[in-house]
GROMACS .gro file of C-alpha atoms in nm:
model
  183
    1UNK     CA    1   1.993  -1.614  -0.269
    2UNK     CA    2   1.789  -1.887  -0.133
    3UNK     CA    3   1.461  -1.733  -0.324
    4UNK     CA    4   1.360  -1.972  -0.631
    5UNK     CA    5   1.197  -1.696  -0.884
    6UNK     CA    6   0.808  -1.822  -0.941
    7UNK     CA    7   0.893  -2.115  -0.718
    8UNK     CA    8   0.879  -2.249  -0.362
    9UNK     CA    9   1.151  -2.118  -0.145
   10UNK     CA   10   1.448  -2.351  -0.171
   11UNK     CA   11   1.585  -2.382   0.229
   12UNK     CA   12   1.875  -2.201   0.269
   13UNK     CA   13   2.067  -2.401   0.509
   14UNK     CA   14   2.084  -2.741   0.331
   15UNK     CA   15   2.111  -2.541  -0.037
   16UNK     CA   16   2.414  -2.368   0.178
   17UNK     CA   17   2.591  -2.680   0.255
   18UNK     CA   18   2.555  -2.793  -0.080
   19UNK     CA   19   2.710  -2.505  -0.225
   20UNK     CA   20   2.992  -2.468   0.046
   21UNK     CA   21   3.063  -2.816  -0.009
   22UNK     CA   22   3.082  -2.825  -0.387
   23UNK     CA   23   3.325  -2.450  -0.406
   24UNK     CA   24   3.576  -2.361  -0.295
   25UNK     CA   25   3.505  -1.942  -0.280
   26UNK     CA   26   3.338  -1.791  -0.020
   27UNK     CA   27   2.942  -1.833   0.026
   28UNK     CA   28   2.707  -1.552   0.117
   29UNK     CA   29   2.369  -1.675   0.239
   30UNK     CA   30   2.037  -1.483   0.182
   31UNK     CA   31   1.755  -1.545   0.186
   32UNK     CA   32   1.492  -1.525   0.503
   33UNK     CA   33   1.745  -1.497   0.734
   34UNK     CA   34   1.589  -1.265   1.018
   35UNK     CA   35   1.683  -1.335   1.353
   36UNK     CA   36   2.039  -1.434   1.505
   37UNK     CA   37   1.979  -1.780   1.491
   38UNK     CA   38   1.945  -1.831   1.091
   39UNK     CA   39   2.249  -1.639   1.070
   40UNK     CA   40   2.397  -1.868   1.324
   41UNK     CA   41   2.221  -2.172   1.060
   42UNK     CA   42   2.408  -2.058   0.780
   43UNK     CA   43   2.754  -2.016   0.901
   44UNK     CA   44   2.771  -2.363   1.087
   45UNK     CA   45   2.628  -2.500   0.737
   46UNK     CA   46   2.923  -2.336   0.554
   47UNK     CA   47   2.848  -1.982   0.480
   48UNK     CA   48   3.109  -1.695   0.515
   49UNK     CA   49   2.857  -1.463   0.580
   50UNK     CA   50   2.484  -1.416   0.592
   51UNK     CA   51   2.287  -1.087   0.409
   52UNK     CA   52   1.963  -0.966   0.554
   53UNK     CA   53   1.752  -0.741   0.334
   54UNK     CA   54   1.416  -0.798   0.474
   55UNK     CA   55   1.504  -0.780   0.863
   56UNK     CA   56   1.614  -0.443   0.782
   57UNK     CA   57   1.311  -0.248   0.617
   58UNK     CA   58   1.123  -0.195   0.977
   59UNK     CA   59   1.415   0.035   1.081
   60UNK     CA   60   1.362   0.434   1.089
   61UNK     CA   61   1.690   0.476   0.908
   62UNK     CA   62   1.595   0.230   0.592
   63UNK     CA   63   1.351   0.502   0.460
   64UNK     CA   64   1.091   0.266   0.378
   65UNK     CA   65   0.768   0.452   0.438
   66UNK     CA   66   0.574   0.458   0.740
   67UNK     CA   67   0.254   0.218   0.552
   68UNK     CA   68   0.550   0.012   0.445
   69UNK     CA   69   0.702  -0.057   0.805
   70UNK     CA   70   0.331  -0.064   0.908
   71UNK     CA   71   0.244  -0.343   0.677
   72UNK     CA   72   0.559  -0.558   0.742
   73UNK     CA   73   0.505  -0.522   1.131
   74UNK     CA   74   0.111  -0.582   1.087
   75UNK     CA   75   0.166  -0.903   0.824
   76UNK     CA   76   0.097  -0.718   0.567
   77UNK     CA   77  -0.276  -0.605   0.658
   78UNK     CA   78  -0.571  -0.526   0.892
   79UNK     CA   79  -0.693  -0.899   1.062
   80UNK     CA   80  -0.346  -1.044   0.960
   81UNK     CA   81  -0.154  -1.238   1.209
   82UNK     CA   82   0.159  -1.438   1.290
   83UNK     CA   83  -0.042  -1.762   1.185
   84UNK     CA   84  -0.154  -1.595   0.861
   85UNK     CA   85   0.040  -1.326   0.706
   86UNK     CA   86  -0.014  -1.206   0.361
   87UNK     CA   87   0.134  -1.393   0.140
   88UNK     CA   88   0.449  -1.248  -0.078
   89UNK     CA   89   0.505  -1.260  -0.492
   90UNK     CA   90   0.808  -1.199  -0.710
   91UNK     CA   91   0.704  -0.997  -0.991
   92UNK     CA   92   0.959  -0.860  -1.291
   93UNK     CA   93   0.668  -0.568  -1.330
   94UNK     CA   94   0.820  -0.307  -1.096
   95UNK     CA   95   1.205  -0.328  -1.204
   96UNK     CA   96   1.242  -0.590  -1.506
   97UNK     CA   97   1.414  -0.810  -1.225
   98UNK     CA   98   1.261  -1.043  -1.009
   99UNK     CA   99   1.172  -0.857  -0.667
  100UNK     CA  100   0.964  -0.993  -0.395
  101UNK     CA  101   0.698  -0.778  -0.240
  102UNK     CA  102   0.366  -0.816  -0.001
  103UNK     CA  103   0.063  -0.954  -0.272
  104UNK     CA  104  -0.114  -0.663  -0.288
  105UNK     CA  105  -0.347  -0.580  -0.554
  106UNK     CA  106  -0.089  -0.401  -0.768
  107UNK     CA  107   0.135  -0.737  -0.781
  108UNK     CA  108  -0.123  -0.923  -0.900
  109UNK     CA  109  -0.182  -0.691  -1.175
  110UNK     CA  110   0.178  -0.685  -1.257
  111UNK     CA  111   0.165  -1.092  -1.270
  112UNK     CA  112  -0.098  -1.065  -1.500
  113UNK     CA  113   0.060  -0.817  -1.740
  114UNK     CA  114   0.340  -1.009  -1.711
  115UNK     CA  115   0.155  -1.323  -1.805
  116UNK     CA  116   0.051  -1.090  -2.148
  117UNK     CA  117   0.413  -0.928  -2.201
  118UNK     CA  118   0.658  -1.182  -2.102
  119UNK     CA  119   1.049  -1.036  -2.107
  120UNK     CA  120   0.910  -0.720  -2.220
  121UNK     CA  121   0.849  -0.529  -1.921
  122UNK     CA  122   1.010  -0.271  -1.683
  123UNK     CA  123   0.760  -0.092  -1.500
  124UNK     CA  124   1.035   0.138  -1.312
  125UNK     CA  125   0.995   0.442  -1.462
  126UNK     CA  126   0.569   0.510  -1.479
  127UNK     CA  127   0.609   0.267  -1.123
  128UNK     CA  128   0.798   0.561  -0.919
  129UNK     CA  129   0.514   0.817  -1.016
  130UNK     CA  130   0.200   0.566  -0.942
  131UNK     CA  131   0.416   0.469  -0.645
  132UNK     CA  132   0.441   0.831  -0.496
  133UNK     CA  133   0.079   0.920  -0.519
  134UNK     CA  134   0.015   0.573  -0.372
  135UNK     CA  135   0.218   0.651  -0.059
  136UNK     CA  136   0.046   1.043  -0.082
  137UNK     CA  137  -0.306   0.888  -0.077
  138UNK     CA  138  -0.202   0.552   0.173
  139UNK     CA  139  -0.312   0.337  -0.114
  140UNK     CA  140  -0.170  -0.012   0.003
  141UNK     CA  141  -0.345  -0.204  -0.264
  142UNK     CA  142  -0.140   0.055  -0.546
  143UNK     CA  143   0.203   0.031  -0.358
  144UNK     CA  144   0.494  -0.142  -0.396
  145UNK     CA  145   0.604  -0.275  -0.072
  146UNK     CA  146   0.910  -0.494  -0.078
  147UNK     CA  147   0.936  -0.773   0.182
  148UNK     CA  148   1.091  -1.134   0.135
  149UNK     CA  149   0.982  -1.422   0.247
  150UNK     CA  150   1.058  -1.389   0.651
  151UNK     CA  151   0.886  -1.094   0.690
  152UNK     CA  152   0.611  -1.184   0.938
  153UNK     CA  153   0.932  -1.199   1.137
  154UNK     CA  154   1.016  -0.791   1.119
  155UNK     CA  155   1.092  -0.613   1.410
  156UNK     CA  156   1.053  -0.266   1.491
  157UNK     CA  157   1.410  -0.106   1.599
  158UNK     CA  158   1.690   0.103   1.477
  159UNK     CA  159   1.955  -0.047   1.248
  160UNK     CA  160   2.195  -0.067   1.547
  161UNK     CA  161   1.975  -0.201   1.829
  162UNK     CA  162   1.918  -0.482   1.563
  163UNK     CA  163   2.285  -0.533   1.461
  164UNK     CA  164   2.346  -0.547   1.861
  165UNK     CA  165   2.008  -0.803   1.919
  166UNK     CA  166   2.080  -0.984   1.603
  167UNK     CA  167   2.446  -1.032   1.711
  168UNK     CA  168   2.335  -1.155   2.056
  169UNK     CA  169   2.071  -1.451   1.971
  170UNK     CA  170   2.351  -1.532   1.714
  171UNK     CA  171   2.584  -1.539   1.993
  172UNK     CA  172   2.355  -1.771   2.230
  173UNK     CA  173   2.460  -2.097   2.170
  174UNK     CA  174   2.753  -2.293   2.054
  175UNK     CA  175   2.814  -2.204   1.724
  176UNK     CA  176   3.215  -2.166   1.710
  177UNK     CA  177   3.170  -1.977   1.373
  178UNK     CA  178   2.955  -1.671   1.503
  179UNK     CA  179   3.191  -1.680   1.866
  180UNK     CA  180   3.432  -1.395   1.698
  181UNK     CA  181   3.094  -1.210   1.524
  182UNK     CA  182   3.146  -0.867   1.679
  183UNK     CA  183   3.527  -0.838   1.594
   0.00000   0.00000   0.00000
């Protein structure tokens, strides 16, 4: 994965080439890959295959709630735009393991605590029921809303019309490693 926990986001193409240079197994790239042509990036740096996560949570089938799809498609809030989406935070708070999310109020109060409480905290289990009446109540600023780094980039469509779009724009230029990608 191309995210750096606590860090700036390491680019995944060149840290891709590095890595497909230096193994000799193959090399699964992640990491803000959202449209056709970062997967196309990755393979023609090295990569066997590419994993979206992100790309994927604005779909009806990835049961991510409708205020969740809502805030990845409106970048991440009211008077948000392309040129200024809400910024994103990893946080061990909601699942002891780094997770990036939207920087909502809640994950800055989990980066505090975590600040107090270093390696000490999994906030899974109380997290699912403050979660739930967040969702009940539309309480943004108390959810949890996953979304990696390129997700100003979500778009709103079923899981296949995306596979189909995503294998298309991968498709579009000369790439000989994405040539055979719907076989």
């Amino acid at each position: 994965d191309a995210q750096d926990y606590r860090r700036a986001l390491v680019e995944v193409v060149p840290l891709v080439r590095g890595i497909a240079d230096a193994v000799d197994v193959p090399v699964i790239a992640a990491g803000g890959i959202m449209r056709g042509g970062d997967i196309r990036a990755v393979l023609e740096a090295g990569a066997s295959a590419a994993q979206l996560g992100t790309a994927f949570l604005s779909c009806p089938e990835c049961g991510t709630s409708a205020m969740h799809r809502e805030a990845l498609l409106g970048y991440g809030g009211e008077g948000r735009d392309a040129s200024d989406p809400l910024p994103t935070v990893v946080t061990l708070g909601y699942t002891g393991k780094p997770a990036r999310g939207l920087q909502t109020d809640r994950a800055l109060r989990m980066a505090d605590l975590e600040g107090a409480l270093p390696n000490c905290f999994n906030g899974m289990l109380a997290g699912r029921t403050l979660q739930a009446a967040a969702l009940k109540q539309g309480r943004k600023d108390a959810a949890y809303l996953w979304a990696g780094s390129g997700y100003a980039r979500s778009r709103a469509m079923p899981a296949a019309a995306l596979v189909e779009t995503l294998v298309a724009e991968a498709q579009s230029s000369q790439c000989t490693r994405v040539s055979n990608i719907s076989q």
